[in-house]
PDB file of C-alpha atoms in Angstrom:
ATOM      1  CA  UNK B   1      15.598  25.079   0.142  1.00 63.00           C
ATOM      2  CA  UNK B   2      17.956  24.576   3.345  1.00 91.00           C
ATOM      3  CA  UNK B   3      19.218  21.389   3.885  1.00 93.00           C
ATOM      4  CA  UNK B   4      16.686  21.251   7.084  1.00 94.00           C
ATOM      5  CA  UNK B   5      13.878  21.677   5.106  1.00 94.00           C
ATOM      6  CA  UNK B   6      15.514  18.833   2.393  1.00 94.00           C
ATOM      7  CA  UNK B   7      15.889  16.770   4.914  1.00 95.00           C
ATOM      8  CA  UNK B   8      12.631  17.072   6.558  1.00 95.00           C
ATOM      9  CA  UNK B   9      11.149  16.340   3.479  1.00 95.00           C
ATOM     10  CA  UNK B  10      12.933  13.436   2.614  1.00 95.00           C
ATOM     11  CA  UNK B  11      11.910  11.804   5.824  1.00 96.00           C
ATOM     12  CA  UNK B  12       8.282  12.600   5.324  1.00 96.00           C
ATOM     13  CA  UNK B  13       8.514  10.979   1.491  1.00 95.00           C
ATOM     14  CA  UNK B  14      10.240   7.899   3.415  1.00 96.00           C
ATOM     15  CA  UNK B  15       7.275   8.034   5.834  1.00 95.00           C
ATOM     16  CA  UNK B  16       4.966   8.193   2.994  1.00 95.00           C
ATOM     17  CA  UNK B  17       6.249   5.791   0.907  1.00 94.00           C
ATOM     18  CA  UNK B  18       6.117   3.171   3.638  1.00 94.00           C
ATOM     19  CA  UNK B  19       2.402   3.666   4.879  1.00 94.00           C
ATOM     20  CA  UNK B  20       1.613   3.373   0.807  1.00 93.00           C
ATOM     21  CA  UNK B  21       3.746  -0.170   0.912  1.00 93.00           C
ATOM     22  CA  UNK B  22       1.315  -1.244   3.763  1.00 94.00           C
ATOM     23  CA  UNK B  23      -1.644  -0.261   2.080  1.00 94.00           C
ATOM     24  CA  UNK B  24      -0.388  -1.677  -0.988  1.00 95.00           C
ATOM     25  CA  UNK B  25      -0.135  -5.245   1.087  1.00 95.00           C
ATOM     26  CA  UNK B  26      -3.656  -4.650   2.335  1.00 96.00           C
ATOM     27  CA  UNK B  27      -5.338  -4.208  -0.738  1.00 96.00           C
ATOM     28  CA  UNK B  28      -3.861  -6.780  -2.231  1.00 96.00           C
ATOM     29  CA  UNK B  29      -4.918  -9.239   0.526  1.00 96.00           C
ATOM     30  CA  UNK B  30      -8.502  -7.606  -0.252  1.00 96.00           C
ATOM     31  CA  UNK B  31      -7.882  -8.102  -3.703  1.00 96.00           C
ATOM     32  CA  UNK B  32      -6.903 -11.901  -3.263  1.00 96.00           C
ATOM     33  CA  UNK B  33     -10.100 -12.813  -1.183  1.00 96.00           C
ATOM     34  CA  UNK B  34     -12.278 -11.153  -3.270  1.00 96.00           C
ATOM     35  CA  UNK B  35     -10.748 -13.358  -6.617  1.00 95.00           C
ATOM     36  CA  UNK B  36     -10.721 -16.322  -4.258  1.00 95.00           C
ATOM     37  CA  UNK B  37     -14.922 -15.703  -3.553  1.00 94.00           C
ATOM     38  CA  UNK B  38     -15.753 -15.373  -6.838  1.00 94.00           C
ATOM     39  CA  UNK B  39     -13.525 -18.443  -8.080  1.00 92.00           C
ATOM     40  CA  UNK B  40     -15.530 -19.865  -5.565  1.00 92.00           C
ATOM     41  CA  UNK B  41     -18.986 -18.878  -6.454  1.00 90.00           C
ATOM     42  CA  UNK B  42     -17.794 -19.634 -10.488  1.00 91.00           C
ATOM     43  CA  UNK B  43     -17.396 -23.571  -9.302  1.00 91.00           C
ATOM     44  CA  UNK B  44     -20.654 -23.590  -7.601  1.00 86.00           C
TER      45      UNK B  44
END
């Protein structure tokens, strides 16, 4: 491995890592309104 290539790769890990952190927010949002519906139904 060149250090081109490492660094290439390193960026796309960065890149990678980051769109997972957004997706991790998203789902967790999803996650948190789906709890907060069936809390809801549960008191009904």
């Amino acid at each position: 491995m060149d250090q081109e290539r490492l660094k290439q790769s390193a960026l796309q890990l960065e890149e990678m890592s980051r769109r997972h952190a957004t997706i991790d927010a998203e789902a967790k949002r999803f996650a948190d309104a789906i709890a907060a519906v069936i809390v809801d139904v549960k008191a009904k």
